[in-house]
Amino acid sequence: MTAATQYDAADPPERPVALADEADLDALVETYDTVLVEFYTEGCSVCASMEPILGIAAQESDAVVATVNPRDDPPLVDRFDVRSVPLLVVFREGEAVERVADGFQPVEDVIDLIERNQ
């Protein structure tokens, strides 16, 4: 199974999706209209504190939510100019449209970020 076929636009995931690499991220954002991706690193306590927030956002919004560790695929660091984590990036119709790199975000702010980009 290729990355391009593992996602089904008719059946979006209701939980955050763990992405393996750049190809996986590209396949996801090409499949769904609105995608929120958290760039994180292992050992980042703020990133870990975002996990329940992302779970709620996945259930309460129309966006697909995903996480990716750019250390697992270094080209992601340059492509998305990752300077700090957590970095939230909203994709709309395959394009990155907004990013937030201000540390912990409450669920209301994350849902607002998604809604203003739909």
PDB file of C-alpha atoms in Angstrom:
ATOM      1  CA  MET A   1       0.000   0.000   0.000  1.00  0.00           C
ATOM      2  CA  THR A   2       1.423   3.396  -0.918  1.00  0.00           C
ATOM      3  CA  ALA A   3       1.024   6.504   1.186  1.00  0.00           C
ATOM      4  CA  ALA A   4      -1.255   8.007  -1.452  1.00  0.00           C
ATOM      5  CA  THR A   5      -3.816   5.225  -0.986  1.00  0.00           C
ATOM      6  CA  GLN A   6      -3.843   4.898   2.787  1.00  0.00           C
ATOM      7  CA  TYR A   7      -6.232   7.828   3.310  1.00  0.00           C
ATOM      8  CA  ASP A   8      -9.880   7.895   2.283  1.00  0.00           C
ATOM      9  CA  ALA A   9     -11.541  11.280   1.765  1.00  0.00           C
ATOM     10  CA  ALA A  10     -14.934   9.692   2.459  1.00  0.00           C
ATOM     11  CA  ASP A  11     -13.786   8.374   5.843  1.00  0.00           C
ATOM     12  CA  PRO A  12     -11.712  11.000   7.680  1.00  0.00           C
ATOM     13  CA  PRO A  13     -10.022   9.897  10.915  1.00  0.00           C
ATOM     14  CA  GLU A  14     -11.572  11.175  14.141  1.00  0.00           C
ATOM     15  CA  ARG A  15      -8.297  11.007  16.094  1.00  0.00           C
ATOM     16  CA  PRO A  16      -4.920  12.546  15.437  1.00  0.00           C
ATOM     17  CA  VAL A  17      -2.939  10.639  12.827  1.00  0.00           C
ATOM     18  CA  ALA A  18       0.768   9.942  13.478  1.00  0.00           C
ATOM     19  CA  LEU A  19       2.639  10.701  10.265  1.00  0.00           C
ATOM     20  CA  ALA A  20       5.870   8.875   9.472  1.00  0.00           C
ATOM     21  CA  ASP A  21       7.483  11.231   6.973  1.00  0.00           C
ATOM     22  CA  GLU A  22       7.141  13.928   4.327  1.00  0.00           C
ATOM     23  CA  ALA A  23       5.447  11.595   1.825  1.00  0.00           C
ATOM     24  CA  ASP A  24       2.869  10.617   4.450  1.00  0.00           C
ATOM     25  CA  LEU A  25       2.185  14.280   5.237  1.00  0.00           C
ATOM     26  CA  ASP A  26       1.810  15.121   1.537  1.00  0.00           C
ATOM     27  CA  ALA A  27      -0.637  12.243   1.014  1.00  0.00           C
ATOM     28  CA  LEU A  28      -2.737  13.364   3.987  1.00  0.00           C
ATOM     29  CA  VAL A  29      -2.986  17.029   2.993  1.00  0.00           C
ATOM     30  CA  GLU A  30      -3.811  16.053  -0.605  1.00  0.00           C
ATOM     31  CA  THR A  31      -6.670  13.817   0.571  1.00  0.00           C
ATOM     32  CA  TYR A  32      -8.552  16.122   2.972  1.00  0.00           C
ATOM     33  CA  ASP A  33      -9.710  19.735   2.564  1.00  0.00           C
ATOM     34  CA  THR A  34      -8.493  21.002   5.945  1.00  0.00           C
ATOM     35  CA  VAL A  35      -5.658  19.449   7.916  1.00  0.00           C
ATOM     36  CA  LEU A  36      -3.981  20.632  11.120  1.00  0.00           C
ATOM     37  CA  VAL A  37      -0.470  19.247  11.628  1.00  0.00           C
ATOM     38  CA  GLU A  38       1.533  19.532  14.828  1.00  0.00           C
ATOM     39  CA  PHE A  39       5.295  19.361  14.343  1.00  0.00           C
ATOM     40  CA  TYR A  40       6.716  18.011  17.616  1.00  0.00           C
ATOM     41  CA  THR A  41       9.784  16.323  19.068  1.00  0.00           C
ATOM     42  CA  GLU A  42      10.162  13.485  21.535  1.00  0.00           C
ATOM     43  CA  GLY A  43      10.852  14.763  25.038  1.00  0.00           C
ATOM     44  CA  CYS A  44       9.116  18.109  24.457  1.00  0.00           C
ATOM     45  CA  SER A  45       6.805  18.494  27.461  1.00  0.00           C
ATOM     46  CA  VAL A  46       4.779  21.277  25.808  1.00  0.00           C
ATOM     47  CA  CYS A  47       4.307  19.053  22.744  1.00  0.00           C
ATOM     48  CA  ALA A  48       3.123  16.213  24.991  1.00  0.00           C
ATOM     49  CA  SER A  49       0.670  18.565  26.721  1.00  0.00           C
ATOM     50  CA  MET A  50      -0.860  19.304  23.296  1.00  0.00           C
ATOM     51  CA  GLU A  51      -1.877  15.650  22.757  1.00  0.00           C
ATOM     52  CA  PRO A  52      -5.274  15.862  24.516  1.00  0.00           C
ATOM     53  CA  ILE A  53      -5.931  19.249  22.896  1.00  0.00           C
ATOM     54  CA  LEU A  54      -5.320  17.777  19.446  1.00  0.00           C
ATOM     55  CA  GLY A  55      -7.611  14.852  20.263  1.00  0.00           C
ATOM     56  CA  ILE A  56     -10.446  17.208  21.180  1.00  0.00           C
ATOM     57  CA  ALA A  57      -9.817  19.331  18.073  1.00  0.00           C
ATOM     58  CA  ALA A  58      -9.992  16.218  15.890  1.00  0.00           C
ATOM     59  CA  GLN A  59     -13.386  15.316  17.364  1.00  0.00           C
ATOM     60  CA  GLU A  60     -14.905  18.806  17.499  1.00  0.00           C
ATOM     61  CA  SER A  61     -13.801  20.221  14.148  1.00  0.00           C
ATOM     62  CA  ASP A  62     -14.145  19.225  10.517  1.00  0.00           C
ATOM     63  CA  ALA A  63     -10.359  19.139  10.088  1.00  0.00           C
ATOM     64  CA  VAL A  64      -8.162  16.092  10.071  1.00  0.00           C
ATOM     65  CA  VAL A  65      -5.508  16.421  12.783  1.00  0.00           C
ATOM     66  CA  ALA A  66      -2.047  14.887  12.511  1.00  0.00           C
ATOM     67  CA  THR A  67       1.342  14.917  14.209  1.00  0.00           C
ATOM     68  CA  VAL A  68       4.815  14.553  12.743  1.00  0.00           C
ATOM     69  CA  ASN A  69       8.280  14.549  14.261  1.00  0.00           C
ATOM     70  CA  PRO A  70      10.511  16.465  11.821  1.00  0.00           C
ATOM     71  CA  ARG A  71      13.587  14.810  13.373  1.00  0.00           C
ATOM     72  CA  ASP A  72      12.359  11.564  11.783  1.00  0.00           C
ATOM     73  CA  ASP A  73      12.476  13.194   8.311  1.00  0.00           C
ATOM     74  CA  PRO A  74      14.906  16.173   8.355  1.00  0.00           C
ATOM     75  CA  PRO A  75      13.758  17.728   5.020  1.00  0.00           C
ATOM     76  CA  LEU A  76      10.557  18.708   6.878  1.00  0.00           C
ATOM     77  CA  VAL A  77      12.592  21.100   9.055  1.00  0.00           C
ATOM     78  CA  ASP A  78      13.678  23.183   6.062  1.00  0.00           C
ATOM     79  CA  ARG A  79      10.484  22.820   4.049  1.00  0.00           C
ATOM     80  CA  PHE A  80       8.307  24.147   6.880  1.00  0.00           C
ATOM     81  CA  ASP A  81      10.945  26.352   8.529  1.00  0.00           C
ATOM     82  CA  VAL A  82      10.585  24.530  11.856  1.00  0.00           C
ATOM     83  CA  ARG A  83      12.465  26.671  14.390  1.00  0.00           C
ATOM     84  CA  SER A  84      10.584  25.665  17.538  1.00  0.00           C
ATOM     85  CA  VAL A  85       8.065  23.066  18.617  1.00  0.00           C
ATOM     86  CA  PRO A  86       5.231  22.616  18.943  1.00  0.00           C
ATOM     87  CA  LEU A  87       4.512  24.163  15.557  1.00  0.00           C
ATOM     88  CA  LEU A  88       0.912  24.010  14.339  1.00  0.00           C
ATOM     89  CA  VAL A  89       0.354  24.332  10.590  1.00  0.00           C
ATOM     90  CA  VAL A  90      -3.071  24.451   8.948  1.00  0.00           C
ATOM     91  CA  PHE A  91      -3.322  23.147   5.402  1.00  0.00           C
ATOM     92  CA  ARG A  92      -6.256  24.088   3.212  1.00  0.00           C
ATOM     93  CA  GLU A  93      -6.665  22.242  -0.100  1.00  0.00           C
ATOM     94  CA  GLY A  94      -3.072  21.021   0.066  1.00  0.00           C
ATOM     95  CA  GLU A  95      -1.444  24.376   0.860  1.00  0.00           C
ATOM     96  CA  ALA A  96      -0.070  25.598   4.195  1.00  0.00           C
ATOM     97  CA  VAL A  97      -2.219  28.640   5.019  1.00  0.00           C
ATOM     98  CA  GLU A  98      -1.427  29.504   8.647  1.00  0.00           C
ATOM     99  CA  ARG A  99       1.101  28.545  11.308  1.00  0.00           C
ATOM    100  CA  VAL A 100       1.360  29.064  15.056  1.00  0.00           C
ATOM    101  CA  ALA A 101       4.612  28.532  16.978  1.00  0.00           C
ATOM    102  CA  ASP A 102       3.672  30.092  20.298  1.00  0.00           C
ATOM    103  CA  GLY A 103       3.957  27.085  22.605  1.00  0.00           C
ATOM    104  CA  PHE A 104       0.935  25.577  24.315  1.00  0.00           C
ATOM    105  CA  GLN A 105      -2.417  26.469  22.763  1.00  0.00           C
ATOM    106  CA  PRO A 106      -5.746  25.949  24.552  1.00  0.00           C
ATOM    107  CA  VAL A 107      -8.355  23.903  22.721  1.00  0.00           C
ATOM    108  CA  GLU A 108     -10.485  26.990  21.972  1.00  0.00           C
ATOM    109  CA  ASP A 109      -7.530  28.622  20.175  1.00  0.00           C
ATOM    110  CA  VAL A 110      -6.763  25.478  18.190  1.00  0.00           C
ATOM    111  CA  ILE A 111     -10.379  25.115  17.057  1.00  0.00           C
ATOM    112  CA  ASP A 112     -10.460  28.843  16.181  1.00  0.00           C
ATOM    113  CA  LEU A 113      -7.274  28.383  14.140  1.00  0.00           C
ATOM    114  CA  ILE A 114      -8.930  25.568  12.189  1.00  0.00           C
ATOM    115  CA  GLU A 115     -12.274  27.353  11.725  1.00  0.00           C
ATOM    116  CA  ARG A 116     -10.809  30.583  10.421  1.00  0.00           C
ATOM    117  CA  ASN A 117      -8.992  28.607   7.726  1.00  0.00           C
ATOM    118  CA  GLN A 118     -11.917  26.530   6.462  1.00  0.00           C
TER     119      GLN A 118
END
